[in-house]
Coordinates of N, CA and C in Angstrom, one line a residue:
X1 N 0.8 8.0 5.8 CA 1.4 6.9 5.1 C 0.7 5.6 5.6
X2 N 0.4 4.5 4.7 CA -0.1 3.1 4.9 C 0.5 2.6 4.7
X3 N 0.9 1.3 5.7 CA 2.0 0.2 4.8 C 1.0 -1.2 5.1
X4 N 1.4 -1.6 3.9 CA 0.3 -3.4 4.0 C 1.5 -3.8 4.0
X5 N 1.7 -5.3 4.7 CA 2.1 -6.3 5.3 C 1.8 -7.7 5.5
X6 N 2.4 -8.7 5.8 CA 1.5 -9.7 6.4 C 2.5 -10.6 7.0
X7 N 2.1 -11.3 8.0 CA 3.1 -12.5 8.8 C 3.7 -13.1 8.2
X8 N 4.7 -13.0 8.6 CA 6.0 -14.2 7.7 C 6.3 -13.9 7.0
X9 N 6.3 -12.8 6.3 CA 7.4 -11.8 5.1 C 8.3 -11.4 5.4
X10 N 9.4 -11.6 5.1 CA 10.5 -11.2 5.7 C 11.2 -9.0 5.4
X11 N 10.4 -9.4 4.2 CA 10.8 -7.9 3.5 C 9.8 -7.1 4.9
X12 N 8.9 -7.6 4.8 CA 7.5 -6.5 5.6 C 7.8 -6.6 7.0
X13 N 8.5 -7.4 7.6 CA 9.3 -7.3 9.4 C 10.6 -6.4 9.0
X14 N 11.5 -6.6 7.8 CA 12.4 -5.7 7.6 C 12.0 -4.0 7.3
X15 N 10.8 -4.0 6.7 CA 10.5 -2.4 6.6 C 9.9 -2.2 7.7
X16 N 9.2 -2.8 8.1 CA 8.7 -2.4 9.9 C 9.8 -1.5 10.5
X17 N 10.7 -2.5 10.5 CA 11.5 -2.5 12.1 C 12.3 -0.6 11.2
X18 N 12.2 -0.6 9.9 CA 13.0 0.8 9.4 C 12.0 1.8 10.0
X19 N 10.8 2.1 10.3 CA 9.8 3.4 10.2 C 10.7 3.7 11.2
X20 N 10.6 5.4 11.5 CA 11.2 5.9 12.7 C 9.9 5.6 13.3
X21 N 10.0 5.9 14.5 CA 8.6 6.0 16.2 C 8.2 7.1 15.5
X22 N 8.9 8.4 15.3 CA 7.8 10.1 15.2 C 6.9 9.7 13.9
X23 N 7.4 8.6 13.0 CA 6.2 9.1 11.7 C 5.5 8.3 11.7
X24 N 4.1 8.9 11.7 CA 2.8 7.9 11.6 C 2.1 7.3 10.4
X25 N 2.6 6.4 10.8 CA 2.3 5.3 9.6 C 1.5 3.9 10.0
X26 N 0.3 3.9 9.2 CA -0.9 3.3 9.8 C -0.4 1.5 8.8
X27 N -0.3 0.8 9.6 CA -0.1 -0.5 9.5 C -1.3 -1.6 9.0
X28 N -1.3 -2.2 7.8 CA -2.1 -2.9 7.7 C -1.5 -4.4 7.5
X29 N -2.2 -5.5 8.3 CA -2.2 -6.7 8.2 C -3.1 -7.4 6.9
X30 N -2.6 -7.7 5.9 CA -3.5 -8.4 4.3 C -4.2 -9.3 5.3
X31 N -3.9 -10.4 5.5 CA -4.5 -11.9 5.9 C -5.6 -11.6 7.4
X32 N -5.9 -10.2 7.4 CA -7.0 -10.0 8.2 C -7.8 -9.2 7.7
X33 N -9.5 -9.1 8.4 CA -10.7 -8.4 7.3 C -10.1 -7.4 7.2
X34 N -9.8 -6.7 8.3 CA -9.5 -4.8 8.3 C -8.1 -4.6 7.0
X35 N -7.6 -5.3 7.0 CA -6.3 -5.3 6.2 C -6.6 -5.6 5.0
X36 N -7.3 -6.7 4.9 CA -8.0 -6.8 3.4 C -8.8 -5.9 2.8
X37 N -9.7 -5.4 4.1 CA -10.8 -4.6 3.3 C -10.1 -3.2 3.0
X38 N -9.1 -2.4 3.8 CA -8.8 -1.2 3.2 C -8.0 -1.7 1.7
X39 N -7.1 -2.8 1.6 CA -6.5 -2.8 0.5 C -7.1 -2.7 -0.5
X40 N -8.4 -3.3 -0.7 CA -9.4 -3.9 -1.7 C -10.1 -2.0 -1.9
X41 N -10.3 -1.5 -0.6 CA -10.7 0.1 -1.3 C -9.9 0.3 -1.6
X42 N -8.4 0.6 -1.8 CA -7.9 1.4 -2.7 C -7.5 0.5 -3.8
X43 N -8.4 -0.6 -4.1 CA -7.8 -1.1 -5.1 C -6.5 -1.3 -5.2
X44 N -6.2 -2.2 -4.1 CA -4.5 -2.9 -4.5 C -4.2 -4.3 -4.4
X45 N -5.5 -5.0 -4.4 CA -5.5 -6.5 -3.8 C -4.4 -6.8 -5.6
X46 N -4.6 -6.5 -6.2 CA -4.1 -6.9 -7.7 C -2.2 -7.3 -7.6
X47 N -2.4 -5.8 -6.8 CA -0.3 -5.5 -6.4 C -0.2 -6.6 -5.0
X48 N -0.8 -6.3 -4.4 CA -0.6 -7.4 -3.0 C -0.3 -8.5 -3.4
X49 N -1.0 -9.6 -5.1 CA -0.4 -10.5 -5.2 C 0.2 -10.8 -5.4
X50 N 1.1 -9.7 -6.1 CA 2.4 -9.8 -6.7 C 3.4 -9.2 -6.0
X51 N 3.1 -8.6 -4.8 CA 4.5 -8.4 -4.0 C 3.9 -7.5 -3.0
X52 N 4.4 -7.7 -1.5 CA 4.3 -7.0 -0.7 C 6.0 -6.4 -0.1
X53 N 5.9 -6.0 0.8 CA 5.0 -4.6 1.3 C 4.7 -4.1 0.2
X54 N 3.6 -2.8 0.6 CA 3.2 -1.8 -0.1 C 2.8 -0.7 0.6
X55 N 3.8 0.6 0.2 CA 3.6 1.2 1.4 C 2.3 2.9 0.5
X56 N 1.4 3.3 0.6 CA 0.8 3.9 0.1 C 1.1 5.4 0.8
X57 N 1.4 6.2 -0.3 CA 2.1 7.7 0.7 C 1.8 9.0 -0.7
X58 N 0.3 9.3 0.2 CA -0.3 10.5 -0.8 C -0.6 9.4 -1.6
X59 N -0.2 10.6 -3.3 CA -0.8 9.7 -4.3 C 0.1 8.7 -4.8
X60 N 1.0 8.4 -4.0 CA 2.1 7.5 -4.9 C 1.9 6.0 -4.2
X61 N 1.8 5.0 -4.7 CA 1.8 3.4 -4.1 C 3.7 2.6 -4.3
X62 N 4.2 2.7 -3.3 CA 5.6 2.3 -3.5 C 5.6 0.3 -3.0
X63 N 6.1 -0.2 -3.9 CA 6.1 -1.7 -3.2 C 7.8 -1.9 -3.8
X64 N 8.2 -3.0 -3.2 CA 9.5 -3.4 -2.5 C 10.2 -2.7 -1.4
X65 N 11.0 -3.7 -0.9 CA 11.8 -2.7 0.6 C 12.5 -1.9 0.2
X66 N 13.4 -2.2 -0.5 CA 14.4 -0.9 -0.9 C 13.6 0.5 -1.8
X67 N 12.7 0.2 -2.3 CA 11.9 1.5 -2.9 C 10.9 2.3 -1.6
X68 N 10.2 1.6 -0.8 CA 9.7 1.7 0.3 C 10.8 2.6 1.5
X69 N 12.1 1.6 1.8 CA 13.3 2.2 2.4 C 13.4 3.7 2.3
X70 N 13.3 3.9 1.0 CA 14.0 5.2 0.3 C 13.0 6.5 0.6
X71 N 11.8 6.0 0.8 CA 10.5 6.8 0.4 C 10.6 7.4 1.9
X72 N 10.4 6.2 3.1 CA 10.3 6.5 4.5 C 11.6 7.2 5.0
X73 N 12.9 7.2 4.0 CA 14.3 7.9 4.4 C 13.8 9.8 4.2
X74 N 13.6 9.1 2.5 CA 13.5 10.7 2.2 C 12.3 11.5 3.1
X75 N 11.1 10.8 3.5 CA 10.2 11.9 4.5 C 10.6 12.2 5.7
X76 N 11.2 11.4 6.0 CA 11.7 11.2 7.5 C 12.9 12.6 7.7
X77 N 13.7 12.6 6.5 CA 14.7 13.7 6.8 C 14.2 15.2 5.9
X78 N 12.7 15.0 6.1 CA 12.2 16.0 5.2 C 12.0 16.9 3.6
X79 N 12.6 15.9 2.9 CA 13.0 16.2 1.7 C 11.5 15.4 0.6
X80 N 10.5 15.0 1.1 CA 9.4 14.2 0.9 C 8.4 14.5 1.7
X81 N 6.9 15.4 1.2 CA 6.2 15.6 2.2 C 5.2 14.9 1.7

């Protein structure tokens, strides 16, 4: 799982603080190169403008916290691989 982010969003410090510690979930910062440049390869700078987080898991791109929430619930209790 990826999740983009950036300072001072309040949604994207609220989905943070949700990941459990066991699931590896690779964090990206937008408003830095590394964070820009993977968004921009998977082609998501377009969604980034229009709302972050965005959490990318397999082939599905989930954005808002409560859709995101749901996504990182349901894998976490295994019902989502």
């Amino acid at each position: 799982m990826t999740l983009f982010t950036k300072k001072g969003c309040k949604k994207c410090s609220y989905i943070k603080k949700q990941i459990p510690s066991h699931l590896n979930v690779k964090t990206y910062d937008v408003q830095t190169a590394e964070g820009l440049a993977e968004l921009a390869y998977l082609e998501l700078v377009p969604t980034a403008e229009k709302a972050l987080p965005i959490l990318v898991h397999g082939e599905k791109i989930i954005t808002g916290a409560i859709n995101i929430n749901r996504e990182i619930l349901r894998y976490s209790l295994g019902a989502s691989v």
